[in-house]
Amino acid sequence: MKKAVKLAIIIPCYNEEEVLPSSIKKLSKLYADLQKQDIITANSEIVFINDGSKDKTWQIIENAHKKASYIKGICLSRNFGHQEALLAGLYNTDAEIYITIDADLQDDINAVKPMIKKYHEGCEIVYGVRNKRDTDSIFKRSSAVLFYKLMKLLGVELVANHADFRLLSRRAVEAMSSFKEKNLFLRAIVPLVGFKSDCVYYERQKREAGCTKYPLRKMILFALRGISSFSAMPLHLITLSGAVISTLSFLLMIWTVYGYCTGSTIIGWASLMSAITFFSGITILFMGIIGEYVASIFVEVKNRPTYIIEKKLD
Ligand code: UDP
Ligand code: MG
């Protein structure tokens, strides 16, 4: 039998009053089970990070803390975002191992035990990977497949079908804290940390209550953040297509001059219009792509704090 470990379960919460009471119940049961089986120590914690919720989320966390002292809370001064809330939890809690999970518990908490087992086998990082996506809408499913394919094409190492349900050892969290970037896309940062890692597979459930805190707009911005902070490939592609387009334009110019010299030029409104619209479109698109990177640099150089803690329950 392995020695019990000090575990911290980190849960970011943004307007989760509908689902939180049920999640607290389930997590408390898991906590009691793990302790009974001597897998975790008595000073293990469940830490909720209130990410600037406008509903009763913080009151629910406070009440839970009053009833059970192993339930802790960190209240951020405003809404910073999911990834930022995760870091606030990881960097302000002391534990031997950390497991991050979403407040709606769509990810299966039964995977926690196998994750800890992998830690004892020497893994510093254990990725929770969903084996099916049939609880997702067709749109979310196909956009996810497309996104993973695109990221692979762009040379970004990602664990497919893994979001932010994972185990990190203290060593992995310390190593992660040396990544100072502000454009947080944790699922691509974590593999860069290295160390021995493995996956645990589970089935993801539907959200039990409340609605998603990742509407389409946030999803697109998150995907752009992932691309612009992990791959310079789009910039290389712009250069490459610039070279191809210039070569073609040069050939076109020779052909035009030849036509002029041989007297076979015609008044070509259609071809002129096509060329203008095509090239203006491409120019604006390329400027936009470069703009994404400039925006990324803009955020990094300002070096603003990733999160601000207003109060803590410990
Ligand atoms: N979340 C957060 N801050 C935000 C948005 C989301 O802390 O600004 C949390 C949210 O409370 C949940 C997790 O991030 O615990 C994932 O959100 P959600 O379950 O809505 O995403 P989905 O499962 O729909 O992708
Ligand atoms: Mg969810």
Coordinates of C-alpha atoms and ligand atoms in Angstrom, one line a residue:
M1 CA 0.0 0.0 0.0
K2 CA 1.3 3.4 -1.0
K3 CA 1.7 6.3 1.5
A4 CA -1.3 8.7 1.6
V5 CA -0.7 11.9 -0.3
K6 CA -1.9 15.5 0.4
L7 CA -4.3 16.2 -2.4
A8 CA -5.8 19.5 -3.5
I9 CA -8.7 19.5 -5.9
I10 CA -8.9 22.8 -7.7
I11 CA -12.2 24.0 -9.1
P12 CA -12.7 27.3 -10.9
C13 CA -16.2 28.6 -10.6
Y14 CA -17.9 31.4 -12.6
N15 CA -21.6 31.9 -11.9
E16 CA -22.1 28.2 -10.9
E17 CA -24.8 28.6 -8.2
E18 CA -27.1 26.1 -10.0
V19 CA -24.6 23.2 -10.1
L20 CA -22.3 24.0 -7.1
P21 CA -24.4 22.5 -4.3
S22 CA -24.6 19.1 -6.1
S23 CA -20.9 19.2 -7.0
I24 CA -19.9 20.0 -3.4
K25 CA -21.9 17.0 -2.3
K26 CA -20.2 14.7 -4.8
L27 CA -16.7 16.0 -4.2
S28 CA -17.2 15.6 -0.4
K29 CA -18.2 12.0 -0.9
L30 CA -15.2 11.4 -3.1
Y31 CA -13.0 13.1 -0.4
A32 CA -14.4 10.9 2.3
D33 CA -14.0 7.7 0.2
L34 CA -10.3 8.5 -0.6
Q35 CA -9.5 9.2 3.0
K36 CA -11.2 6.1 4.2
Q37 CA -9.1 4.1 1.8
D38 CA -6.0 5.9 3.1
I39 CA -5.2 7.3 -0.4
I40 CA -5.2 10.9 0.7
T41 CA -4.2 12.6 4.0
A42 CA -6.5 14.3 6.4
N43 CA -5.1 17.7 5.5
S44 CA -6.1 17.4 1.9
E45 CA -8.2 20.1 0.5
I46 CA -11.0 20.9 -2.0
V47 CA -10.4 24.5 -3.2
F48 CA -13.0 26.5 -5.0
I49 CA -11.9 29.6 -6.9
N50 CA -14.6 32.1 -7.3
D51 CA -13.8 33.9 -10.6
G52 CA -15.8 37.1 -10.1
S53 CA -19.2 35.4 -10.1
K54 CA -22.2 37.7 -10.0
D55 CA -24.5 35.1 -8.4
K56 CA -24.5 33.3 -5.1
T57 CA -21.4 31.2 -5.9
W58 CA -19.2 32.7 -3.2
Q59 CA -21.9 32.5 -0.5
I60 CA -22.3 28.8 -1.3
I61 CA -18.5 28.3 -1.0
E62 CA -18.4 30.2 2.3
N63 CA -21.3 28.0 3.7
A64 CA -19.6 24.8 2.6
H65 CA -16.3 26.0 4.3
K66 CA -18.2 26.6 7.5
K67 CA -19.6 23.1 7.5
A68 CA -16.4 21.3 6.4
S69 CA -13.0 22.9 7.0
Y70 CA -11.3 20.9 4.2
I71 CA -13.3 22.9 1.8
K72 CA -11.4 26.1 1.0
G73 CA -12.1 29.2 -1.1
I74 CA -10.2 31.8 -3.0
C75 CA -12.2 34.8 -4.2
L76 CA -10.7 36.7 -7.1
S77 CA -11.3 40.5 -7.3
R78 CA -13.2 40.2 -10.6
N79 CA -13.7 37.8 -13.5
F80 CA -10.3 36.9 -14.9
G81 CA -11.2 33.8 -16.9
H82 CA -11.1 30.0 -16.5
Q83 CA -7.3 29.5 -17.1
E84 CA -6.4 32.4 -14.8
A85 CA -8.7 31.0 -12.0
L86 CA -7.0 27.6 -12.4
L87 CA -3.5 29.2 -11.9
A88 CA -4.8 31.2 -8.9
G89 CA -5.8 27.9 -7.3
L90 CA -2.6 26.0 -8.2
Y91 CA -0.2 28.7 -7.1
N92 CA -1.9 29.5 -3.8
T93 CA -2.5 26.1 -2.4
D94 CA 0.1 23.8 -0.9
A95 CA -0.2 20.1 -1.7
E96 CA 1.7 17.1 -2.9
I97 CA -0.6 16.6 -5.9
Y98 CA -3.2 18.8 -7.5
I99 CA -6.2 17.7 -9.6
T100 CA -8.0 20.4 -11.6
I101 CA -11.6 19.9 -12.6
D102 CA -14.6 22.0 -13.8
A103 CA -17.3 23.0 -11.3
D104 CA -20.0 21.2 -13.3
L105 CA -18.2 17.8 -12.8
Q106 CA -18.9 16.9 -16.4
D107 CA -15.5 15.1 -16.1
D108 CA -15.8 11.9 -14.2
I109 CA -14.6 12.1 -10.6
N110 CA -14.2 8.3 -10.6
A111 CA -11.1 9.0 -12.7
V112 CA -9.4 10.6 -9.7
K113 CA -8.4 7.3 -8.1
P114 CA -6.7 5.9 -11.3
M115 CA -5.0 9.3 -11.7
I116 CA -3.5 9.0 -8.2
K117 CA -2.4 5.4 -9.0
K118 CA -0.5 6.7 -12.0
Y119 CA 1.2 9.3 -9.8
H120 CA 2.4 6.5 -7.6
E121 CA 3.7 4.8 -10.7
G122 CA 6.0 7.8 -11.3
C123 CA 3.9 10.1 -13.4
E124 CA 4.2 13.8 -12.6
I125 CA 1.3 14.7 -15.0
V126 CA -1.8 12.6 -15.7
Y127 CA -4.2 13.9 -18.4
G128 CA -7.9 13.1 -18.1
V129 CA -9.0 12.2 -21.7
R130 CA -12.6 11.7 -22.7
N131 CA -13.1 8.6 -24.8
K132 CA -16.3 9.7 -26.4
R133 CA -17.9 13.0 -27.4
D134 CA -21.5 12.0 -27.8
T135 CA -22.7 14.3 -25.1
D136 CA -21.6 17.3 -27.2
S137 CA -23.6 19.0 -29.9
I138 CA -22.6 18.2 -33.4
F139 CA -21.2 21.7 -33.8
K140 CA -18.9 21.4 -30.7
R141 CA -17.8 17.9 -31.7
S142 CA -16.9 18.8 -35.3
S143 CA -15.3 22.1 -34.3
A144 CA -13.2 20.3 -31.7
V145 CA -12.0 17.7 -34.3
L146 CA -11.1 20.5 -36.7
F147 CA -9.3 22.4 -34.0
Y148 CA -7.1 19.5 -32.9
K149 CA -6.3 18.7 -36.6
L150 CA -5.4 22.3 -37.2
M151 CA -3.2 22.5 -34.1
K152 CA -1.4 19.4 -35.1
L153 CA -0.8 20.8 -38.6
L154 CA 0.6 24.0 -37.0
G155 CA 3.0 21.9 -34.9
V156 CA 1.4 22.4 -31.5
E157 CA 1.6 19.4 -29.2
L158 CA -1.8 18.8 -27.6
V159 CA -3.3 15.7 -26.0
A160 CA -6.5 15.2 -28.1
N161 CA -9.8 15.3 -26.2
H162 CA -8.1 16.5 -23.0
A163 CA -9.3 19.8 -21.5
D164 CA -8.3 21.0 -18.0
F165 CA -9.1 17.8 -16.0
R166 CA -5.6 16.7 -15.0
L167 CA -3.3 15.7 -12.1
L168 CA -0.2 17.7 -11.5
S169 CA 2.5 16.9 -9.0
R170 CA 4.0 19.7 -6.9
R171 CA 7.1 19.4 -9.0
A172 CA 5.1 19.9 -12.2
V173 CA 3.2 22.9 -10.8
E174 CA 6.5 24.5 -9.7
A175 CA 7.9 23.9 -13.2
M176 CA 4.8 25.4 -14.7
S177 CA 5.1 28.5 -12.6
S178 CA 8.3 29.4 -14.5
F179 CA 6.2 29.8 -17.7
K180 CA 5.6 33.5 -17.4
E181 CA 3.3 34.0 -20.3
K182 CA 0.1 36.0 -20.0
N183 CA -1.8 34.4 -22.9
L184 CA -2.7 31.3 -20.9
F185 CA -3.6 28.2 -22.8
L186 CA -2.8 25.6 -20.2
R187 CA -3.4 22.5 -22.3
A188 CA -0.5 23.4 -24.5
I189 CA 1.7 24.7 -21.7
V190 CA 1.5 21.5 -19.6
P191 CA 3.1 19.2 -22.2
L192 CA 6.0 21.6 -22.5
V193 CA 6.7 21.0 -18.8
G194 CA 7.8 17.5 -19.7
F195 CA 8.3 14.8 -17.0
K196 CA 6.8 11.4 -17.2
S197 CA 3.1 11.6 -18.0
D198 CA 0.2 9.4 -18.9
C199 CA -3.6 9.5 -19.6
V200 CA -6.6 8.2 -17.8
Y201 CA -9.7 7.7 -20.0
Y202 CA -13.3 8.6 -18.9
E203 CA -16.7 9.4 -20.3
R204 CA -17.8 13.0 -20.1
Q205 CA -21.3 13.7 -18.9
K206 CA -23.8 16.4 -19.9
R207 CA -23.8 19.5 -17.7
E208 CA -26.2 18.7 -14.9
A209 CA -27.4 22.3 -14.2
G210 CA -26.7 25.8 -15.3
C211 CA -25.4 26.7 -18.7
T212 CA -21.9 26.7 -20.4
K213 CA -19.6 29.6 -19.4
Y214 CA -17.9 29.2 -22.8
P215 CA -20.2 30.7 -25.4
L216 CA -19.1 30.6 -29.1
R217 CA -17.4 34.0 -28.8
K218 CA -15.2 32.9 -25.9
M219 CA -14.5 29.6 -27.6
I220 CA -13.2 31.4 -30.8
L221 CA -11.0 33.8 -28.7
F222 CA -9.6 30.9 -26.7
A223 CA -8.8 29.0 -29.9
L224 CA -7.1 32.1 -31.4
R225 CA -5.1 32.5 -28.2
G226 CA -4.0 28.8 -28.4
I227 CA -2.8 29.3 -32.0
S228 CA -1.1 32.7 -31.7
S229 CA 0.8 31.8 -28.5
F230 CA 2.0 28.4 -29.6
S231 CA 2.6 28.4 -33.3
A232 CA 4.4 30.8 -35.6
M233 CA 3.4 28.7 -38.5
P234 CA 0.6 31.1 -39.8
L235 CA 3.3 33.8 -40.1
H236 CA 5.6 31.4 -42.1
L237 CA 2.7 30.5 -44.3
I238 CA 2.1 34.2 -45.0
T239 CA 5.7 34.6 -46.1
L240 CA 5.4 31.5 -48.2
S241 CA 2.2 32.6 -49.9
G242 CA 3.7 36.1 -50.4
A243 CA 6.6 34.5 -52.3
V244 CA 4.2 32.4 -54.5
I245 CA 1.9 35.3 -55.2
S246 CA 4.8 37.5 -56.1
T247 CA 6.2 34.9 -58.5
L248 CA 2.8 34.5 -60.1
S249 CA 2.3 38.3 -60.4
F250 CA 5.7 38.6 -62.1
L251 CA 4.8 36.0 -64.6
L252 CA 1.4 37.8 -65.2
M253 CA 3.3 41.0 -65.7
I254 CA 5.5 39.4 -68.4
W255 CA 2.4 38.0 -70.1
T256 CA 0.7 41.4 -70.0
V257 CA 3.7 43.3 -71.4
Y258 CA 4.0 40.6 -74.1
G259 CA 0.3 41.1 -74.9
Y260 CA 0.8 44.8 -75.1
C261 CA 3.8 44.5 -77.4
T262 CA 2.0 42.1 -79.8
G263 CA -1.1 44.3 -79.7
S264 CA -3.5 41.7 -78.4
T265 CA -4.6 43.5 -75.2
I266 CA -8.2 43.9 -74.5
I267 CA -10.1 46.1 -72.1
G268 CA -10.4 43.6 -69.2
W269 CA -12.8 44.9 -66.5
A270 CA -13.6 41.5 -65.1
S271 CA -10.1 40.3 -64.8
L272 CA -9.0 43.6 -63.2
M273 CA -11.9 43.5 -60.7
S274 CA -11.1 39.9 -59.8
A275 CA -7.5 40.7 -59.2
I276 CA -8.3 43.7 -57.1
T277 CA -10.8 41.9 -54.9
F278 CA -8.7 38.8 -54.6
F279 CA -5.6 40.6 -53.6
S280 CA -7.3 43.0 -51.2
G281 CA -9.0 40.1 -49.5
I282 CA -5.7 38.3 -49.1
T283 CA -4.0 41.5 -47.9
I284 CA -6.6 42.2 -45.2
L285 CA -6.6 38.5 -44.1
F286 CA -2.8 38.5 -43.8
M287 CA -2.8 41.8 -41.9
G288 CA -5.4 40.3 -39.6
I289 CA -3.2 37.2 -38.9
I290 CA -0.2 39.4 -38.2
G291 CA -2.5 41.5 -36.0
E292 CA -3.3 38.5 -33.9
Y293 CA 0.4 38.1 -33.1
V294 CA 0.8 41.8 -32.4
A295 CA -2.1 41.6 -30.0
S296 CA -0.5 38.6 -28.3
I297 CA 2.8 40.6 -27.9
F298 CA 0.7 43.6 -26.7
V299 CA -0.8 41.5 -23.9
E300 CA 2.6 40.0 -22.9
V301 CA 4.6 43.2 -22.8
K302 CA 2.2 44.9 -20.5
N303 CA 2.9 42.1 -18.0
R304 CA -0.3 42.7 -16.1
P305 CA -1.2 40.4 -13.2
T306 CA -2.9 37.1 -14.3
Y307 CA -5.3 37.3 -11.3
I308 CA -5.8 39.3 -8.2
I309 CA -7.0 37.6 -5.0
E310 CA -9.6 39.6 -2.9
K311 CA -10.0 37.1 0.0
K312 CA -9.3 33.5 1.0
L313 CA -11.0 31.0 3.2
D314 CA -8.4 28.8 4.9
Ligands
UDP1 N1 -15.1 29.3 -15.7 C1 -14.3 30.3 -15.0 N2 -14.3 31.6 -15.5 C2 -14.8 31.9 -16.7 C3 -15.5 30.9 -17.4 C4 -15.6 29.7 -16.9 O1 -13.8 30.0 -13.9 O2 -14.7 33.1 -17.0 C5 -15.2 28.0 -15.2 C6 -16.6 27.4 -15.1 O3 -17.2 27.8 -13.9 C7 -16.3 25.9 -15.1 C8 -15.1 25.8 -16.1 O4 -14.5 27.1 -16.1 O5 -15.9 25.4 -13.9 C9 -15.5 25.4 -17.5 O6 -16.6 26.1 -17.9 P1 -17.9 25.3 -18.6 O7 -18.2 24.1 -17.9 O8 -19.0 26.3 -18.7 O9 -17.3 25.0 -20.1 P2 -17.7 23.8 -21.1 O10 -17.7 22.6 -20.3 O11 -19.1 24.2 -21.6 O12 -16.7 23.9 -22.1
MG2 MG -18.6 22.2 -18.5

